[in-house]
Amino acid sequence: MSDAPPRKSDATKAAILGAAREQFARHGYQGATIRAIAGAAAIDPAMVMRYFGNKEQLFAAAAEFDLQLPDLSALPRAEVGAALVAHFLQRWEADDSLMALLRSAIANEAAAERMRRLFATQVAPAIAGLVDEPRAGVAARAGLVATQMLGLALCRYLLKLPPVVALSRAEAARRIGPTLQAYLFEPR
């Protein structure tokens, strides 16, 4: 492990990614511009292109997201649905990149594909550890979980529906958790 100070290029790249996440989260893929991202990062727009090539490649880098799902198999089965809701809410509120991805996925096919891949590569494997089903069954359960979590995020963070925004995380987990619980464990 090196004790060398971070290179200036690393700091510039990090500033660009931070600005891009904020701009994509606020304006979506269509509304975010390279010029606005560069302005927010306090650099020349040519530097954005130098590091990332184009807007699509910048979006791909900015929309990398790790859900950091807990080991669901370590939880009592009756608590999994509520734990998932609470975890998703915490992740939505902790990182702009998932909001950028959701806002952009509505109008951009590449962003929609990233969202689909997120659920296929992170949520489905976590569910596979809970149920003894073929891949198609696990994928169906992950898709149903996605309907609830993406719908909740849309209503709470983008549409800002007052009754949904007013719910505490604990209340949202208590009320929506049983739906996830059914999607995860009820026979198909």
Coordinates of N, CA, C and O in Angstrom, one line a residue, residues 64-176:
E64 N -22.7 4.0 -11.5 CA -22.3 2.8 -10.9 C -22.8 2.8 -9.5 O -22.6 3.8 -8.8
F65 N -23.5 1.8 -9.0 CA -24.1 1.8 -7.7 C -24.1 0.5 -7.1 O -24.4 -0.5 -7.7
D66 N -23.6 0.5 -5.8 CA -23.6 -0.7 -5.0 C -24.7 -0.6 -4.0 O -24.7 0.3 -3.1
L67 N -25.7 -1.4 -4.0 CA -26.8 -1.4 -3.1 C -26.4 -1.7 -1.7 O -27.1 -1.5 -0.7
Q68 N -25.2 -2.4 -1.5 CA -24.7 -2.8 -0.2 C -25.8 -3.6 0.6 O -26.0 -3.3 1.7
L69 N -26.4 -4.5 -0.1 CA -27.5 -5.3 0.6 C -26.9 -6.1 1.7 O -25.8 -6.6 1.6
P70 N -27.6 -6.1 2.8 CA -27.1 -6.9 4.0 C -27.3 -8.4 3.6 O -28.0 -8.7 2.7
D71 N -26.7 -9.2 4.4 CA -26.9 -10.6 4.3 C -28.3 -11.0 4.8 O -28.5 -11.1 6.0
L72 N -29.2 -11.1 3.9 CA -30.6 -11.3 4.2 C -30.9 -12.6 4.9 O -31.8 -12.8 5.7
S73 N -30.0 -13.6 4.5 CA -30.2 -14.9 5.1 C -29.8 -14.9 6.6 O -30.2 -15.9 7.3
A74 N -29.2 -13.9 7.1 CA -28.8 -13.8 8.5 C -30.0 -13.3 9.3 O -30.0 -13.3 10.6
L75 N -31.0 -12.7 8.7 CA -32.1 -12.2 9.4 C -33.2 -13.2 9.6 O -33.4 -14.1 8.8
P76 N -34.0 -13.0 10.7 CA -35.2 -13.9 10.8 C -36.1 -13.7 9.6 O -36.3 -12.5 9.2
R77 N -36.6 -14.7 9.1 CA -37.4 -14.7 7.8 C -38.5 -13.6 7.9 O -38.8 -12.9 7.0
A78 N -39.2 -13.5 9.0 CA -40.3 -12.6 9.2 C -39.9 -11.1 9.1 O -40.7 -10.3 9.0
E79 N -38.6 -10.8 9.2 CA -38.1 -9.5 9.2 C -37.5 -9.0 7.9 O -37.1 -7.8 7.7
V80 N -37.4 -9.9 6.9 CA -36.7 -9.6 5.7 C -37.3 -8.5 4.9 O -36.7 -7.6 4.5
G81 N -38.6 -8.5 4.7 CA -39.3 -7.5 3.9 C -39.1 -6.1 4.5 O -38.7 -5.2 3.8
A82 N -39.4 -5.9 5.8 CA -39.2 -4.6 6.4 C -37.7 -4.2 6.4 O -37.4 -3.0 6.2
A83 N -36.8 -5.1 6.6 CA -35.4 -4.8 6.5 C -35.0 -4.3 5.1 O -34.2 -3.4 5.0
L84 N -35.5 -4.9 4.1 CA -35.2 -4.5 2.7 C -35.7 -3.1 2.5 O -35.0 -2.2 1.9
V85 N -36.9 -2.8 2.9 CA -37.5 -1.4 2.7 C -36.6 -0.4 3.4 O -36.2 0.6 2.9
A86 N -36.3 -0.7 4.7 CA -35.5 0.3 5.5 C -34.1 0.4 4.8 O -33.6 1.6 4.7
H87 N -33.5 -0.7 4.3 CA -32.2 -0.6 3.7 C -32.3 0.3 2.4 O -31.4 1.1 2.2
F88 N -33.3 0.0 1.6 CA -33.4 0.7 0.3 C -33.6 2.2 0.6 O -33.0 3.1 -0.1
L89 N -34.4 2.6 1.6 CA -34.6 4.0 1.9 C -33.3 4.6 2.3 O -33.0 5.7 1.9
Q90 N -32.5 3.9 3.1 CA -31.3 4.5 3.6 C -30.3 4.7 2.4 O -29.7 5.7 2.3
R91 N -30.3 3.7 1.5 CA -29.4 3.9 0.3 C -29.9 5.0 -0.6 O -29.0 5.7 -1.1
W92 N -31.2 5.1 -0.8 CA -31.7 6.2 -1.7 C -31.3 7.5 -1.1 O -30.9 8.5 -1.8
E93 N -31.3 7.7 0.2 CA -31.0 8.9 0.9 C -29.6 9.2 1.0 O -29.1 10.3 1.3
A94 N -28.7 8.2 0.9 CA -27.3 8.3 1.1 C -26.5 8.7 -0.1 O -25.4 9.1 0.0
D95 N -27.0 8.4 -1.3 CA -26.2 8.5 -2.5 C -27.1 9.0 -3.7 O -28.1 8.4 -4.0
D96 N -26.7 10.1 -4.3 CA -27.4 10.7 -5.4 C -27.4 9.8 -6.7 O -28.2 10.0 -7.5
S97 N -26.4 8.9 -6.8 CA -26.3 8.2 -8.0 C -27.5 7.3 -8.3 O -27.9 7.1 -9.4
L98 N -28.1 6.7 -7.3 CA -29.3 5.9 -7.5 C -30.5 6.8 -7.9 O -31.3 6.5 -8.8
M99 N -30.6 8.0 -7.4 CA -31.6 9.0 -7.8 C -31.4 9.4 -9.2 O -32.3 9.5 -10.0
A100 N -30.1 9.6 -9.6 CA -29.8 10.0 -11.0 C -30.2 8.9 -11.9 O -30.8 9.1 -13.0
L101 N -30.0 7.6 -11.5 CA -30.3 6.5 -12.3 C -31.8 6.4 -12.5 O -32.3 6.2 -13.6
L102 N -32.6 6.6 -11.4 CA -34.0 6.5 -11.5 C -34.6 7.6 -12.4 O -35.4 7.3 -13.3
R103 N -34.2 8.8 -12.1 CA -34.7 9.9 -12.9 C -34.4 9.7 -14.4 O -35.2 10.0 -15.3
S104 N -33.2 9.3 -14.7 CA -32.8 9.1 -16.1 C -33.4 7.9 -16.7 O -33.6 7.9 -17.9
A105 N -33.6 6.8 -16.0 CA -34.2 5.6 -16.5 C -35.6 5.8 -17.1 O -36.0 5.0 -18.0
I106 N -36.3 6.8 -16.7 CA -37.6 7.1 -17.2 C -37.6 7.4 -18.7 O -38.5 7.1 -19.4
A107 N -36.5 8.1 -19.1 CA -36.5 8.6 -20.5 C -35.3 8.1 -21.3 O -35.2 8.4 -22.5
N108 N -34.4 7.4 -20.7 CA -33.2 7.0 -21.4 C -33.0 5.4 -21.3 O -32.9 4.9 -20.2
E109 N -33.0 4.8 -22.5 CA -32.9 3.3 -22.5 C -31.6 2.8 -21.8 O -31.7 1.8 -21.2
A110 N -30.5 3.5 -22.0 CA -29.3 3.0 -21.4 C -29.4 3.0 -19.9 O -28.9 2.1 -19.2
A111 N -30.0 4.1 -19.4 CA -30.2 4.2 -17.9 C -31.2 3.1 -17.4 O -31.0 2.5 -16.4
A112 N -32.2 2.9 -18.2 CA -33.2 1.8 -17.9 C -32.5 0.5 -17.8 O -32.8 -0.3 -16.9
E113 N -31.6 0.2 -18.7 CA -30.9 -1.0 -18.8 C -30.0 -1.2 -17.5 O -29.9 -2.2 -16.9
R114 N -29.4 -0.1 -17.1 CA -28.5 -0.1 -15.9 C -29.4 -0.4 -14.7 O -29.0 -1.2 -13.8
M115 N -30.6 0.1 -14.6 CA -31.5 -0.1 -13.5 C -31.9 -1.6 -13.5 O -31.9 -2.3 -12.5
R116 N -32.2 -2.1 -14.7 CA -32.6 -3.6 -14.8 C -31.4 -4.4 -14.3 O -31.6 -5.4 -13.6
R117 N -30.2 -4.1 -14.8 CA -29.0 -4.8 -14.4 C -28.7 -4.8 -12.9 O -28.3 -5.7 -12.3
L118 N -29.0 -3.6 -12.3 CA -28.8 -3.4 -10.9 C -29.7 -4.5 -10.1 O -29.2 -5.1 -9.2
F119 N -30.9 -4.6 -10.5 CA -31.8 -5.6 -9.8 C -31.4 -7.0 -10.2 O -31.4 -7.9 -9.3
A120 N -31.0 -7.2 -11.4 CA -30.6 -8.6 -11.8 C -29.3 -9.1 -11.1 O -29.2 -10.2 -10.8
T121 N -28.4 -8.2 -11.0 CA -27.0 -8.6 -10.5 C -26.9 -8.4 -8.9 O -26.0 -9.0 -8.4
Q122 N -27.7 -7.6 -8.3 CA -27.6 -7.4 -6.9 C -28.8 -7.9 -6.1 O -28.6 -8.6 -5.1
V123 N -30.0 -7.6 -6.5 CA -31.2 -8.0 -5.7 C -31.5 -9.5 -6.0 O -31.7 -10.2 -5.0
A124 N -31.5 -9.9 -7.2 CA -31.8 -11.3 -7.5 C -30.9 -12.3 -6.8 O -31.4 -13.2 -6.1
P125 N -29.6 -12.1 -6.8 CA -28.7 -13.0 -6.0 C -29.0 -13.0 -4.5 O -28.9 -14.0 -3.9
A126 N -29.3 -11.8 -4.0 CA -29.7 -11.8 -2.5 C -30.9 -12.6 -2.3 O -31.0 -13.3 -1.2
I127 N -31.9 -12.5 -3.2 CA -33.1 -13.3 -3.0 C -32.9 -14.8 -3.2 O -33.5 -15.6 -2.5
A128 N -32.0 -15.1 -4.2 CA -31.7 -16.5 -4.4 C -31.2 -17.2 -3.2 O -31.4 -18.4 -3.0
G129 N -30.5 -16.5 -2.3 CA -30.1 -17.0 -1.0 C -31.2 -17.3 0.0 O -30.9 -17.9 1.0
L130 N -32.4 -16.9 -0.3 CA -33.5 -17.0 0.6 C -34.5 -18.1 0.2 O -35.2 -18.6 1.0
V131 N -34.6 -18.3 -1.1 CA -35.7 -19.2 -1.6 C -35.0 -20.3 -2.4 O -34.0 -20.1 -3.1
D132 N -35.7 -21.4 -2.4 CA -35.2 -22.6 -3.2 C -36.0 -22.6 -4.5 O -37.0 -23.4 -4.5
E133 N -35.6 -21.9 -5.5 CA -36.4 -21.8 -6.7 C -35.4 -21.7 -7.9 O -34.3 -21.3 -7.7
P134 N -35.9 -22.1 -9.1 CA -35.1 -21.8 -10.2 C -34.9 -20.3 -10.5 O -35.6 -19.5 -10.0
R135 N -33.9 -20.1 -11.3 CA -33.6 -18.7 -11.7 C -34.8 -17.8 -12.1 O -34.9 -16.7 -11.7
A136 N -35.7 -18.4 -12.9 CA -36.8 -17.6 -13.4 C -37.7 -17.2 -12.2 O -38.2 -16.1 -12.2
G137 N -37.9 -18.0 -11.2 CA -38.7 -17.7 -10.0 C -38.0 -16.6 -9.2 O -38.7 -15.7 -8.7
V138 N -36.7 -16.7 -9.1 CA -36.0 -15.7 -8.3 C -36.1 -14.3 -9.1 O -36.3 -13.3 -8.5
A139 N -36.0 -14.4 -10.4 CA -36.0 -13.1 -11.2 C -37.4 -12.5 -11.0 O -37.6 -11.3 -11.0
A140 N -38.5 -13.3 -11.0 CA -39.8 -12.8 -10.9 C -40.0 -12.1 -9.5 O -40.6 -11.0 -9.4
R141 N -39.4 -12.8 -8.5 CA -39.5 -12.2 -7.1 C -38.7 -10.8 -7.1 O -39.2 -9.9 -6.5
A142 N -37.6 -10.8 -7.7 CA -36.8 -9.6 -7.7 C -37.5 -8.5 -8.5 O -37.5 -7.3 -8.1
G143 N -38.2 -8.9 -9.5 CA -39.0 -7.9 -10.3 C -40.1 -7.3 -9.5 O -40.4 -6.1 -9.6
L144 N -40.7 -8.1 -8.7 CA -41.8 -7.6 -7.9 C -41.3 -6.7 -6.8 O -41.9 -5.7 -6.4
V145 N -40.1 -7.1 -6.2 CA -39.5 -6.2 -5.2 C -39.2 -4.9 -5.9 O -39.4 -3.8 -5.3
A146 N -38.7 -4.9 -7.1 CA -38.4 -3.7 -7.8 C -39.6 -2.8 -8.0 O -39.5 -1.6 -7.9
T147 N -40.8 -3.4 -8.3 CA -42.0 -2.6 -8.4 C -42.3 -1.7 -7.2 O -42.6 -0.6 -7.3
Q148 N -42.1 -2.3 -6.0 CA -42.4 -1.6 -4.8 C -41.3 -0.6 -4.5 O -41.6 0.5 -4.1
M149 N -40.0 -1.0 -4.6 CA -39.0 -0.1 -4.2 C -38.8 1.1 -5.2 O -38.6 2.2 -4.8
L150 N -39.0 0.8 -6.5 CA -38.9 1.9 -7.4 C -40.1 2.8 -7.3 O -40.0 4.0 -7.5
G151 N -41.3 2.2 -7.1 CA -42.5 3.0 -6.9 C -42.4 3.9 -5.7 O -42.8 5.1 -5.7
L152 N -41.9 3.3 -4.6 CA -41.7 4.1 -3.4 C -40.7 5.2 -3.6 O -41.0 6.4 -3.2
A153 N -39.6 5.0 -4.3 CA -38.6 6.0 -4.5 C -39.2 7.1 -5.4 O -39.0 8.3 -5.2
L154 N -39.9 6.7 -6.4 CA -40.6 7.7 -7.4 C -41.5 8.6 -6.6 O -41.4 9.8 -6.7
C155 N -42.4 8.0 -5.8 CA -43.4 8.8 -5.0 C -42.7 9.6 -3.9 O -43.1 10.8 -3.7
R156 N -41.7 9.1 -3.2 CA -41.1 9.8 -2.1 C -40.1 10.9 -2.5 O -40.1 11.9 -2.0
Y157 N -39.3 10.5 -3.5 CA -38.1 11.4 -3.8 C -38.3 12.2 -5.1 O -37.7 13.3 -5.2
L158 N -39.0 11.7 -6.1 CA -39.2 12.5 -7.3 C -40.5 13.3 -7.3 O -40.5 14.5 -7.5
L159 N -41.6 12.6 -7.1 CA -42.9 13.2 -7.1 C -43.2 14.0 -5.8 O -44.0 14.9 -5.7
K160 N -42.5 13.5 -4.7 CA -42.6 14.1 -3.4 C -44.1 14.2 -2.9 O -44.5 15.2 -2.5
L161 N -44.7 13.0 -3.0 CA -46.1 13.0 -2.6 C -46.1 13.2 -1.0 O -45.5 12.4 -0.3
P162 N -46.8 14.2 -0.5 CA -46.7 14.5 0.9 C -46.9 13.4 1.9 O -46.2 13.2 2.8
P163 N -48.0 12.5 1.7 CA -48.1 11.4 2.6 C -47.0 10.4 2.6 O -46.7 9.8 3.6
V164 N -46.4 10.2 1.5 CA -45.3 9.3 1.3 C -44.0 9.9 1.9 O -43.2 9.3 2.6
V165 N -43.8 11.2 1.6 CA -42.6 11.9 2.2 C -42.7 11.9 3.7 O -41.7 11.8 4.4
A166 N -43.9 12.1 4.2 CA -44.1 12.2 5.7 C -43.8 10.9 6.5 O -43.6 11.0 7.7
L167 N -43.8 9.8 5.8 CA -43.6 8.5 6.5 C -42.1 8.5 7.0 O -41.2 8.8 6.2
S168 N -41.9 8.1 8.2 CA -40.6 7.9 8.7 C -40.1 6.6 8.0 O -40.9 5.8 7.5
R169 N -38.8 6.4 8.1 CA -38.3 5.1 7.5 C -38.9 3.9 8.2 O -39.3 2.9 7.6
A170 N -39.0 4.0 9.5 CA -39.6 2.9 10.3 C -41.0 2.6 9.9 O -41.4 1.5 9.7
E171 N -41.8 3.7 9.7 CA -43.2 3.5 9.3 C -43.3 3.0 7.9 O -44.1 2.1 7.6
A172 N -42.5 3.5 7.0 CA -42.5 2.9 5.6 C -42.1 1.5 5.7 O -42.8 0.6 5.0
A173 N -41.1 1.1 6.4 CA -40.7 -0.3 6.5 C -41.9 -1.2 7.1 O -42.1 -2.3 6.6
R174 N -42.5 -0.7 8.1 CA -43.6 -1.4 8.8 C -44.8 -1.6 7.8 O -45.4 -2.6 7.7
R175 N -45.1 -0.6 7.0 CA -46.3 -0.6 6.1 C -46.0 -1.3 4.8 O -46.9 -2.0 4.3
I176 N -44.8 -1.2 4.3 CA -44.5 -1.7 2.9 C -43.8 -3.1 3.1 O -43.9 -3.9 2.2

